mmCIF file of C-alpha atoms and ligand atoms in Angstrom:
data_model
loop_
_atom_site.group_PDB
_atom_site.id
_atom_site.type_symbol
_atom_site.label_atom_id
_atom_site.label_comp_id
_atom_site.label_asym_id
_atom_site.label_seq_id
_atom_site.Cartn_x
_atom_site.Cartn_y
_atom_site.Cartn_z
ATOM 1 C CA UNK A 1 -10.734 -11.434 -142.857
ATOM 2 C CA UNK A 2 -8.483 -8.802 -141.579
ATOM 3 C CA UNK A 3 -5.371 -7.660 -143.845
ATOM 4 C CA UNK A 4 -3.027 -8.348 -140.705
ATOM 5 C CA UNK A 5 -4.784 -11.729 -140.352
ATOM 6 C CA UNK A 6 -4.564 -12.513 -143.848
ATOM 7 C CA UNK A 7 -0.550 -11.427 -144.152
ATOM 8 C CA UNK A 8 -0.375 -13.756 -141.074
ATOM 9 C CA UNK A 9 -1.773 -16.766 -142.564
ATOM 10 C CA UNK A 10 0.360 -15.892 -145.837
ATOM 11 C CA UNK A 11 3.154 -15.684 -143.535
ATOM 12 C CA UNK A 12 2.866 -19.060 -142.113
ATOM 13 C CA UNK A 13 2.086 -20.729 -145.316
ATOM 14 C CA UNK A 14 5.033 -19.675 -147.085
ATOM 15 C CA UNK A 15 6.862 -20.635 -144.040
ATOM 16 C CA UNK A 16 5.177 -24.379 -144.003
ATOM 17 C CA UNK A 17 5.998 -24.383 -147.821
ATOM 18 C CA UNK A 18 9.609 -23.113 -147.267
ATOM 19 C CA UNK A 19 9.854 -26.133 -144.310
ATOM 20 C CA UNK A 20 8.865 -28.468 -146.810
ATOM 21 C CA UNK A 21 11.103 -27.481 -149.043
ATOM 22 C CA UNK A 22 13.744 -27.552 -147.234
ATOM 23 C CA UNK A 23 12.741 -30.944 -145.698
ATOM 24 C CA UNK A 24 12.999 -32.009 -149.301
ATOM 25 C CA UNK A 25 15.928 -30.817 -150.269
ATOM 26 C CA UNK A 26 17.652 -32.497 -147.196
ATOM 27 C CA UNK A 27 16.155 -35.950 -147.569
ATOM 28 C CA UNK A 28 18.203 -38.719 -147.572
ATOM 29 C CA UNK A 29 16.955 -41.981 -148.693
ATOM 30 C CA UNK A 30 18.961 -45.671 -148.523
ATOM 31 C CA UNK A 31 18.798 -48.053 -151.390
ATOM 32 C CA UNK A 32 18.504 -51.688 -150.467
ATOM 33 C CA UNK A 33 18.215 -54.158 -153.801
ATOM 34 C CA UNK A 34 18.123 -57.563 -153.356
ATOM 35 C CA UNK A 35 21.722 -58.862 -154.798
ATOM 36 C CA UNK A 36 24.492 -57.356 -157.460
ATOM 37 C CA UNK A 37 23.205 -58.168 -160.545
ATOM 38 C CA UNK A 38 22.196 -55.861 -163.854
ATOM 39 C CA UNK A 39 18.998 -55.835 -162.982
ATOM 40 C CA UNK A 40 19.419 -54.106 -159.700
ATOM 41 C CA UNK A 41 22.372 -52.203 -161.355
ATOM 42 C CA UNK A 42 20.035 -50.774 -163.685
ATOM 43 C CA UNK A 43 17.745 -49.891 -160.725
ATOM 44 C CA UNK A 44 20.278 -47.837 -159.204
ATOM 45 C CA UNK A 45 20.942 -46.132 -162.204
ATOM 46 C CA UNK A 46 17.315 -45.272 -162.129
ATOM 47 C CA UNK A 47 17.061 -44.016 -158.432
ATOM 48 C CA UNK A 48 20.980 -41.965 -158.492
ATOM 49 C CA UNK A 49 19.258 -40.207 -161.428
ATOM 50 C CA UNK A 50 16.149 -39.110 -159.320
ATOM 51 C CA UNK A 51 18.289 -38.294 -156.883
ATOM 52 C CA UNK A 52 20.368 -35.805 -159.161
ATOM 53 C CA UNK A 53 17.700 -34.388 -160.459
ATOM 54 C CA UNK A 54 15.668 -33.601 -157.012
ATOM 55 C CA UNK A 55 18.714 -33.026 -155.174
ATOM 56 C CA UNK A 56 18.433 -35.650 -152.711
ATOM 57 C CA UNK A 57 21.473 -38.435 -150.899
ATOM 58 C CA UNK A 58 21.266 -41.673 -151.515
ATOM 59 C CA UNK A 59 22.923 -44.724 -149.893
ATOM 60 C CA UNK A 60 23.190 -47.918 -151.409
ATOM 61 C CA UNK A 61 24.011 -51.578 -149.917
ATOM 62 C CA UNK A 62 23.262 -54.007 -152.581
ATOM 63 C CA UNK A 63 24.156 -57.679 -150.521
ATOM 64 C CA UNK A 64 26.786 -59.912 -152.096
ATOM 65 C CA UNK A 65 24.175 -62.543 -152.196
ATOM 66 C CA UNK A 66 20.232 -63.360 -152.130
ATOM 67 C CA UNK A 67 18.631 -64.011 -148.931
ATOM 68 C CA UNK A 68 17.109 -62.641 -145.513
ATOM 69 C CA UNK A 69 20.351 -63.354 -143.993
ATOM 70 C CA UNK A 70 22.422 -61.575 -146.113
ATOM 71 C CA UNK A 71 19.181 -58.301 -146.146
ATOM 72 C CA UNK A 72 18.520 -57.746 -142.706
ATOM 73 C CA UNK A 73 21.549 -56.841 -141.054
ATOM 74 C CA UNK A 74 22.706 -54.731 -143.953
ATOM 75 C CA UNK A 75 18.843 -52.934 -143.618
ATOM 76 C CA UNK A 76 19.418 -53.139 -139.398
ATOM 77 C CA UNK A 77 23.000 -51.023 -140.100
ATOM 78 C CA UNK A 78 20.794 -48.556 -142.342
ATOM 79 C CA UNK A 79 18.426 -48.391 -139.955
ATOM 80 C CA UNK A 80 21.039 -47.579 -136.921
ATOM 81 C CA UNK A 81 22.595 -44.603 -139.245
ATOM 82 C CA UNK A 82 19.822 -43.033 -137.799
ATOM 83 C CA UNK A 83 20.329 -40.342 -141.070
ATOM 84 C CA UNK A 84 17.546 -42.170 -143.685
ATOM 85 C CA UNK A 85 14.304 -40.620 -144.361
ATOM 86 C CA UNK A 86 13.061 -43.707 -146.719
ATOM 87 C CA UNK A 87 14.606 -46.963 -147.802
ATOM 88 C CA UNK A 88 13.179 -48.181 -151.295
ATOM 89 C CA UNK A 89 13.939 -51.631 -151.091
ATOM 90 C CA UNK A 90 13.442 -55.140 -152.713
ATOM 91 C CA UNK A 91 12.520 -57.506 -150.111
ATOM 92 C CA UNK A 92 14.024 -60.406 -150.681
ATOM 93 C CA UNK A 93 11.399 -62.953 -148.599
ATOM 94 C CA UNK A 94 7.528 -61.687 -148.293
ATOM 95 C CA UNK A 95 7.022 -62.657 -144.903
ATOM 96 C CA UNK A 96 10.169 -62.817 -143.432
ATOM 97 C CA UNK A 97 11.290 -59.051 -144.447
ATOM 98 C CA UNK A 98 8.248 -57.780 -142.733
ATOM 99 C CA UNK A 99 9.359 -57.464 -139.278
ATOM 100 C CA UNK A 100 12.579 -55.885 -140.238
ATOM 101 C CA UNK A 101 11.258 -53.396 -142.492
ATOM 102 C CA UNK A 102 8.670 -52.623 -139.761
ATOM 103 C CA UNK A 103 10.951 -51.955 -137.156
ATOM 104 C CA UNK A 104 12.927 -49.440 -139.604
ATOM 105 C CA UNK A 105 9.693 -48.063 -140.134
ATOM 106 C CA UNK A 106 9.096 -47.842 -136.192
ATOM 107 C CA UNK A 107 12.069 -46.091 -136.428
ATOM 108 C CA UNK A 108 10.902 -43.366 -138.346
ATOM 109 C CA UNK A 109 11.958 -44.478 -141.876
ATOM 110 C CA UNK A 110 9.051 -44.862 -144.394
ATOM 111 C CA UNK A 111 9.121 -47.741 -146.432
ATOM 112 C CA UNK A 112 9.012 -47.748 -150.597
ATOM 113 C CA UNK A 113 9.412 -51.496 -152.088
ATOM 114 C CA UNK A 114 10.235 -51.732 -155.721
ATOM 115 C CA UNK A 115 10.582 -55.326 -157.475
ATOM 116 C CA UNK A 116 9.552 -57.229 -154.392
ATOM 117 C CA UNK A 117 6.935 -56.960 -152.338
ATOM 118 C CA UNK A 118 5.682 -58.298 -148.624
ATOM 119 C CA UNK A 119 2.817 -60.082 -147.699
ATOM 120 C CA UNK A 120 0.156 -60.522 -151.238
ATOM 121 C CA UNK A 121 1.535 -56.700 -152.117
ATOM 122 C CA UNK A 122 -1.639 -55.561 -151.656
ATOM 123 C CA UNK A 123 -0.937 -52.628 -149.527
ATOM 124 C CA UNK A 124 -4.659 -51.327 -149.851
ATOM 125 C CA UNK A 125 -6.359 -54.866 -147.855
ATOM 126 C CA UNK A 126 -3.796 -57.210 -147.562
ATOM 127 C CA UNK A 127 -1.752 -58.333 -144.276
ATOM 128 C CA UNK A 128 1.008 -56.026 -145.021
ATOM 129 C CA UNK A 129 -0.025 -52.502 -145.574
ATOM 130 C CA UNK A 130 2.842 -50.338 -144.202
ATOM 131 C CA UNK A 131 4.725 -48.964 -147.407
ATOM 132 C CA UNK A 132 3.779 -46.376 -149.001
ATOM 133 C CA UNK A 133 3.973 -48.297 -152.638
ATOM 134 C CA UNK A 134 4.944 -51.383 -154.821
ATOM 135 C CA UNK A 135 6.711 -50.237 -158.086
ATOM 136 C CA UNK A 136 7.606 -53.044 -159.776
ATOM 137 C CA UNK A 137 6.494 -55.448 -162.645
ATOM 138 C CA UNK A 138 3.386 -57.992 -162.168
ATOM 139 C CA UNK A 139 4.712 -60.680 -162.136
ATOM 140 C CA UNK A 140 2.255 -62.688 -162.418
ATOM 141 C CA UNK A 141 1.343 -61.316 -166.028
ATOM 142 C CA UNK A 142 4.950 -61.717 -166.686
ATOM 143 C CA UNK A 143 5.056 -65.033 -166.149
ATOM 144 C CA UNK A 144 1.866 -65.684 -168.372
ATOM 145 C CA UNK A 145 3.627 -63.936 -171.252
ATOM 146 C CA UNK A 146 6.430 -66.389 -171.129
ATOM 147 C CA UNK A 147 4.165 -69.337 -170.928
ATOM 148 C CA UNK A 148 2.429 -67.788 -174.117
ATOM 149 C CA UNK A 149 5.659 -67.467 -175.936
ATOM 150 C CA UNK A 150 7.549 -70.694 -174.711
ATOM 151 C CA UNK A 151 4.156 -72.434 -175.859
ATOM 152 C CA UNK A 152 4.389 -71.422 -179.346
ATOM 153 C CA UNK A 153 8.254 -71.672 -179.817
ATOM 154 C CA UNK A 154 7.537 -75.559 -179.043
ATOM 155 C CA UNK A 155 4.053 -76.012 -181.277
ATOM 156 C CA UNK A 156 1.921 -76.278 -177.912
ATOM 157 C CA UNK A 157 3.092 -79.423 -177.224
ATOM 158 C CA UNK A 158 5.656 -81.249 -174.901
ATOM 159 C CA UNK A 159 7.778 -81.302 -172.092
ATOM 160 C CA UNK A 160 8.875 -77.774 -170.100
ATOM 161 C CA UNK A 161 10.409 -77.554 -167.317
ATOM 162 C CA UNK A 162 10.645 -74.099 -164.722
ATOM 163 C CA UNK A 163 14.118 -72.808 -163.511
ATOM 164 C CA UNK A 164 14.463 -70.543 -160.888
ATOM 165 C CA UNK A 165 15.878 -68.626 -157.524
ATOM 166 C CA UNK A 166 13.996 -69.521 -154.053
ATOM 167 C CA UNK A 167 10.887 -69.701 -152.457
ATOM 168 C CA UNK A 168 8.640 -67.431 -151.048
ATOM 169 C CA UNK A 169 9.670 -64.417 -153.003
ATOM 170 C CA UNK A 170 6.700 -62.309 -154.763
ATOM 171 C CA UNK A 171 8.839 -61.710 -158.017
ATOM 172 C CA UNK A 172 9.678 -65.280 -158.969
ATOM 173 C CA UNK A 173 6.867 -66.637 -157.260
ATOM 174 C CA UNK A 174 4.611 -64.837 -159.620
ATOM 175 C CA UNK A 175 6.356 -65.358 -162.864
ATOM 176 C CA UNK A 176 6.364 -69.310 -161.632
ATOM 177 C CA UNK A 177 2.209 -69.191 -160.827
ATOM 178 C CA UNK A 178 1.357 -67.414 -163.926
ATOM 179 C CA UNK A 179 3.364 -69.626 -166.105
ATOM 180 C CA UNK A 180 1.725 -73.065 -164.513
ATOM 181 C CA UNK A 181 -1.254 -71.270 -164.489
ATOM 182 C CA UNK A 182 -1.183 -70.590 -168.358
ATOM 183 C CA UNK A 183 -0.001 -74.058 -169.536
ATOM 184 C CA UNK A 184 -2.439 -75.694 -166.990
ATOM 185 C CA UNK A 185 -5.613 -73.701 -168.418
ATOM 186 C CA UNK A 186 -4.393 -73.298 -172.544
ATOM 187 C CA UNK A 187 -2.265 -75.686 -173.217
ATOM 188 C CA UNK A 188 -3.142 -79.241 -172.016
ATOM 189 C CA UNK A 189 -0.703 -81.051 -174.377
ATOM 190 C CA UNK A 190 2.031 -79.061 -172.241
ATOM 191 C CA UNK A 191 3.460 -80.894 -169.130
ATOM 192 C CA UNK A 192 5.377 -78.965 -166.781
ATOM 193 C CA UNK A 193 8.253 -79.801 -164.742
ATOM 194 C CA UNK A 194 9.323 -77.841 -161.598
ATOM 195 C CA UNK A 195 10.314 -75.505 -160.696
ATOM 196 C CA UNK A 196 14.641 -76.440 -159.047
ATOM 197 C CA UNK A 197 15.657 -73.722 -156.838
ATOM 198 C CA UNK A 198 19.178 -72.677 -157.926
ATOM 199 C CA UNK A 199 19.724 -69.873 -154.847
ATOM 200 C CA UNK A 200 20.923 -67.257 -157.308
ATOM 201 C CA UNK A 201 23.893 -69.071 -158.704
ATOM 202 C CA UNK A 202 23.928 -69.434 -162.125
ATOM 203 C CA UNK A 203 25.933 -72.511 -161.943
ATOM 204 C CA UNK A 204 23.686 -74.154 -160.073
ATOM 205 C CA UNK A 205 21.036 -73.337 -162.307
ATOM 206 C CA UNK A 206 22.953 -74.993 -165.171
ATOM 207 C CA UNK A 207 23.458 -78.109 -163.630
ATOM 208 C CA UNK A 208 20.124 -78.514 -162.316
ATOM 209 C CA UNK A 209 19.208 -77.868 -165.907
ATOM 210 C CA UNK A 210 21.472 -80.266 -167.640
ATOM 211 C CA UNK A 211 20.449 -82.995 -165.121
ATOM 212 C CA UNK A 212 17.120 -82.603 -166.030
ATOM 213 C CA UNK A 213 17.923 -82.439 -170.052
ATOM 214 C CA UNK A 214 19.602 -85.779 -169.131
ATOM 215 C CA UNK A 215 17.012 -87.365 -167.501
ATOM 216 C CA UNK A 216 13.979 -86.114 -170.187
ATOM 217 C CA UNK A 217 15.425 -86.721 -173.395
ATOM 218 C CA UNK A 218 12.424 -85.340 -175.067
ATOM 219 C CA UNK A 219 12.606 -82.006 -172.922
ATOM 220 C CA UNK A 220 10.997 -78.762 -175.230
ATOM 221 C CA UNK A 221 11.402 -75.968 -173.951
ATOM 222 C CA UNK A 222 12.750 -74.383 -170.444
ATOM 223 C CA UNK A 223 11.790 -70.992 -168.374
ATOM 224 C CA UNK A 224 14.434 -68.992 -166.445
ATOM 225 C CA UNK A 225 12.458 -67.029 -164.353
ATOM 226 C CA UNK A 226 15.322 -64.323 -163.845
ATOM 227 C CA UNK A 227 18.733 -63.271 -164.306
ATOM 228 C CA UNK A 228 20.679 -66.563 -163.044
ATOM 229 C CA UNK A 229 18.320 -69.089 -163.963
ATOM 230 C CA UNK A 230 17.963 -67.882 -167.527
ATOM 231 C CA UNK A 231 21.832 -68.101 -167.979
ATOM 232 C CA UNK A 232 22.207 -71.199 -166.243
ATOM 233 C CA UNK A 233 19.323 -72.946 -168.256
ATOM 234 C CA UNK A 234 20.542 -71.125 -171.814
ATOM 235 C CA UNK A 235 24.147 -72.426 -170.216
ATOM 236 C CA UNK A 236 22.881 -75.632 -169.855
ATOM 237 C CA UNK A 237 21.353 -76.080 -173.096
ATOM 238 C CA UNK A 238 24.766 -75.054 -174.732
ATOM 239 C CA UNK A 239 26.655 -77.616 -173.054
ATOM 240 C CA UNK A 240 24.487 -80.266 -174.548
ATOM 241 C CA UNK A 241 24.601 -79.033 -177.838
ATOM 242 C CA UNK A 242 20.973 -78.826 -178.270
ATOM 243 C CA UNK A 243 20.596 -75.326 -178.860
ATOM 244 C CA UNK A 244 17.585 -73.882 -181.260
ATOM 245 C CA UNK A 245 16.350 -78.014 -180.357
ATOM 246 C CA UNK A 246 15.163 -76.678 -176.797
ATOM 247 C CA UNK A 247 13.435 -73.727 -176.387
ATOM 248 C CA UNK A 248 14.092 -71.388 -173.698
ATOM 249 C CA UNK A 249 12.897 -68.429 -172.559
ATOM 250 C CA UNK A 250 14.621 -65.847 -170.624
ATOM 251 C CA UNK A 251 12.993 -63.274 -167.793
ATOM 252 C CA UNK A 252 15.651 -60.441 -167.717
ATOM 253 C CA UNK A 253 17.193 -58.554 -170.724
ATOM 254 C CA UNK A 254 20.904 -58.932 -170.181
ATOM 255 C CA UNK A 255 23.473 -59.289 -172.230
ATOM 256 C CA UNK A 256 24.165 -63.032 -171.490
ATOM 257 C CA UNK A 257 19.995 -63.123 -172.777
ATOM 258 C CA UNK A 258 20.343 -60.972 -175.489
ATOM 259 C CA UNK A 259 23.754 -63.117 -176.743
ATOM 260 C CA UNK A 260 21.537 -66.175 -176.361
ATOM 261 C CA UNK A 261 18.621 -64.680 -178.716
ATOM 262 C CA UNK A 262 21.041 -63.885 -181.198
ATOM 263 C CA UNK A 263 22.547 -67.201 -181.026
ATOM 264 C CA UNK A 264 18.956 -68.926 -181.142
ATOM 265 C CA UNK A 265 19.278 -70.524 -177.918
ATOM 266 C CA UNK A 266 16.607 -68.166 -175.953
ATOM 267 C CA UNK A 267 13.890 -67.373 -178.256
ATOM 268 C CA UNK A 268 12.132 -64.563 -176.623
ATOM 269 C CA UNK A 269 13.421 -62.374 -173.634
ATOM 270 C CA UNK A 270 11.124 -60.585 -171.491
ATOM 271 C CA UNK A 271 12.977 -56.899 -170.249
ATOM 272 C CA UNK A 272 11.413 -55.233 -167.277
ATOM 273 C CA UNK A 273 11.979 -51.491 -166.530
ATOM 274 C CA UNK A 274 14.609 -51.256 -163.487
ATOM 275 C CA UNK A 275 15.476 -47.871 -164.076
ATOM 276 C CA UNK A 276 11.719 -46.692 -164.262
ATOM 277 C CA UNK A 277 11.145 -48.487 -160.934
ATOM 278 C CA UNK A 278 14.319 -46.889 -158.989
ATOM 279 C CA UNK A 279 13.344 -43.645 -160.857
ATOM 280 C CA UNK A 280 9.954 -43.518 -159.391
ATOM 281 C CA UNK A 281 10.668 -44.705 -156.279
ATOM 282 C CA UNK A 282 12.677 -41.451 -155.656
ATOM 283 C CA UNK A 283 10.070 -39.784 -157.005
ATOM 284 C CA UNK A 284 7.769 -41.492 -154.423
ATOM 285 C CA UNK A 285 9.550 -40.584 -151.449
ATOM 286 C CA UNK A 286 9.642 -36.639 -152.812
ATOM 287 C CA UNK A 287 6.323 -36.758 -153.279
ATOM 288 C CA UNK A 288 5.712 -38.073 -149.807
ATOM 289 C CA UNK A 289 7.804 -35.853 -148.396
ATOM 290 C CA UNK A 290 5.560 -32.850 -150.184
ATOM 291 C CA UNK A 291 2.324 -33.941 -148.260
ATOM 292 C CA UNK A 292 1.107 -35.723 -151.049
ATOM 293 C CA UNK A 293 -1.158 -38.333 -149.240
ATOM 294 C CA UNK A 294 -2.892 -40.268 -152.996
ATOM 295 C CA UNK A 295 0.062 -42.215 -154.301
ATOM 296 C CA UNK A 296 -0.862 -45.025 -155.737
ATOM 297 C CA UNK A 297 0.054 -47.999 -153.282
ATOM 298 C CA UNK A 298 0.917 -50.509 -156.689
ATOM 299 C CA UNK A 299 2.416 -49.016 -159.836
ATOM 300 C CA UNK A 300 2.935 -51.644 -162.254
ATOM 301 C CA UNK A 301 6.243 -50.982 -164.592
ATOM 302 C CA UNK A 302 5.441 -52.797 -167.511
ATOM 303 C CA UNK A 303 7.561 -55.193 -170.120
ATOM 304 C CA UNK A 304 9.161 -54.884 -173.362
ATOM 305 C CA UNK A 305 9.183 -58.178 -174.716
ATOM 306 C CA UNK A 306 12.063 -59.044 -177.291
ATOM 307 C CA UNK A 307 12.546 -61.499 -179.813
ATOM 308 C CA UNK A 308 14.517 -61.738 -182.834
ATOM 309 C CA UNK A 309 12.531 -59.742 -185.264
ATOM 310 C CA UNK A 310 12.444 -56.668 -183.003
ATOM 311 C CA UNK A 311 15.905 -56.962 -181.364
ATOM 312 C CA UNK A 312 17.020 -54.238 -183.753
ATOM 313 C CA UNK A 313 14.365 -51.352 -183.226
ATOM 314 C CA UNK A 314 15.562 -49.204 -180.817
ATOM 315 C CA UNK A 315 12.408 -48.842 -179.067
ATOM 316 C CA UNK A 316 12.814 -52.117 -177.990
ATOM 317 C CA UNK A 317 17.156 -52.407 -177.546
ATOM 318 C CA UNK A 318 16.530 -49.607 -175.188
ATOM 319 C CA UNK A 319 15.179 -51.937 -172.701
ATOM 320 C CA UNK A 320 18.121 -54.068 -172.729
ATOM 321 C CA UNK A 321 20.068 -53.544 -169.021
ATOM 322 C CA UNK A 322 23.173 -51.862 -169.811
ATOM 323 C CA UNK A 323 25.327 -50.974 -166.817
ATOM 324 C CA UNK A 324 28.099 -48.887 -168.155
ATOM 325 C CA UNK A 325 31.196 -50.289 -167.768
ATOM 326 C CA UNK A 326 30.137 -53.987 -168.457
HETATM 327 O O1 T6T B 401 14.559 -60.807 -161.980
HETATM 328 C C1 T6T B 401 15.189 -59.846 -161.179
HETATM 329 C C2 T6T B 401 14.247 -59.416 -160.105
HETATM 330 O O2 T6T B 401 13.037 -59.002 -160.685
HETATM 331 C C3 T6T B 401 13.984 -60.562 -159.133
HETATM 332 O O3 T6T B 401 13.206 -60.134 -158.077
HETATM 333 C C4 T6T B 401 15.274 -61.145 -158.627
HETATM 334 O O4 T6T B 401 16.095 -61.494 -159.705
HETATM 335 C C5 T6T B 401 16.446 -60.420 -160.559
HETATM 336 O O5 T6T B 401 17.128 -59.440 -159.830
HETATM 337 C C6 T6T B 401 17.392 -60.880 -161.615
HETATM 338 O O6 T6T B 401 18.525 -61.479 -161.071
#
């Protein structure tokens, strides 16, 4: 190859590298979760900190409160910016955030979901195949690990009954079929009850859960499959004074959880990793933004699962959602 033609090609390399580079250090990416809570909180801790450290803008809408109502025109005003280069999002439906989310993507925004996916999340073959990734927990394993734990905290045999937010939503959803599926297959002398929908309000997750403490007198044990239905059901096991009698166990490492383990109303709390999940999703879009075309379209985050004999090790506190300030 000629020198000239070789200096050339250099030329426009570096000049393709120094675009991307520079498309990089512009990008701007909007943060949709799925409602305030610590969980999400955490999340955002995890994506502002990938933004600081790559350099990047982020804007963040977190909706007052859970639903496709409350998502889409909150994603539709992100979307009309006409600024965004990705939204990581959590949607909060699996078939009824896929037409939104498509028509940001149609609008030139790629698409990274973290906690929540759409469609079966299988991005590779399933009906929904659009965003680049699924970072998030399985939920589905999740939900087999509290089954496993709740089983044993009542002697593998009884009444339990499932707690949690709404329909249709992969998170939840999977936490609620790997739990059935669990006490259905290993534990016959387990009956399950549910699950109650509380729609993300911890209050209504309580009373739901005292009404059925009322009603089965012989209840064992109850799963909160997240934030709100774990305090509502821990609430609601307060209020009737039969705490360390019923066993619960709590998806989500708050505080409220955490309290409860302490206070032997929850005996095990399963944490998931919020930060990692917003911290790789920024990662995600960088890469992406590089030209890097094998990203994994499902990165699973992983658990720390707490009880009282490891509450103390700080290799297992530090997966307890701490939001400063709170
Ligand atoms: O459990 C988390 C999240 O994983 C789920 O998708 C929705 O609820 C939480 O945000 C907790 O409130």
């Amino acid at each position: 190859m000629a020198r000239q033609h070789l200096l050339a090609l250099t030329a426009a390399a570096t000049l393709a590298l120094g675009a991307a580079a520079q498309a990089q250090e512009k990008l701007k990416i909007g943060f949709l979760p799925g409602v305030v809570d610590p969980f999400y909180q955490v999340m955002e801790l995890g994506v502002n900190k990938a933004a600081e450290d790559l350099g990047f803008e982020v804007v963040t809408q977190i909706p007052p409160t859970w639903g496709v109502e409350a998502q889409t025109p909150i994603l539709d005003a992100l979307v009309a910016r006409g600024d965004l280069d990705y939204i990581i999002t959590a949607p909060v439906e699996k078939d009824q955030m896929v037409a939104p989310l498509q028509a940001a993507l149609d609008a030139g925004i790629k698409i990274i979901t973290v906690d929540t996916f759409l469609g079966d999340g299988d991005y590779v073959g399933g009906p929904v195949t659009f965003p680049i990734s699924y970072i998030g927990s399985d939920n589905v394993e999740g939900g087999r690990i509290s089954a496993r734990g709740l089983a044993e905290a009542i002697g593998g045999k009884g009444k339990v009954y499932i707690n949690s937010t709404n329909p249709n939503v992969s998170s939840v959803g999977g936490r609620e079929q790997g739990f059935a599926e669990v006490m259905a297959k290993d534990y016959p002398d387990i009956t399950v009850i549910g699950p109650d929908y509380n729609l993300d309000d911890p209050n209504n997750a309580a009373q739901q859960t005292g009404a059925v403490l009322e009603r089965e007198h012989d209840l064992a044990g109850v799963f909160g499959t997240n934030v709100f239905s774990a305090q509502g059901a821990g609430q609601a096991v307060i209020n009737a004074g039969l705490g360390g009698h019923v066993q619960v166990v709590a998806y989500d490492a708050t505080k409220d959880a955490i309290e409860s383990l302490n206070n032997d109303v929850v005996t095990m709390v399963l944490a998931q990793k919020p930060f990692d999940m917003g911290y790789m999703a920024v990662q995600f879009a960088a890469a992406d933004a590089a030209g890097v075309t094998s990203l994994p379209k499902r990165v699973e985050t992983g658990f720390a699962i707490i009880d009282k004999e490891n509450i103390s090790d700080p290799e297992v506190a530090r997966f307890i959602y701490q939001v400063p300030g709170q």
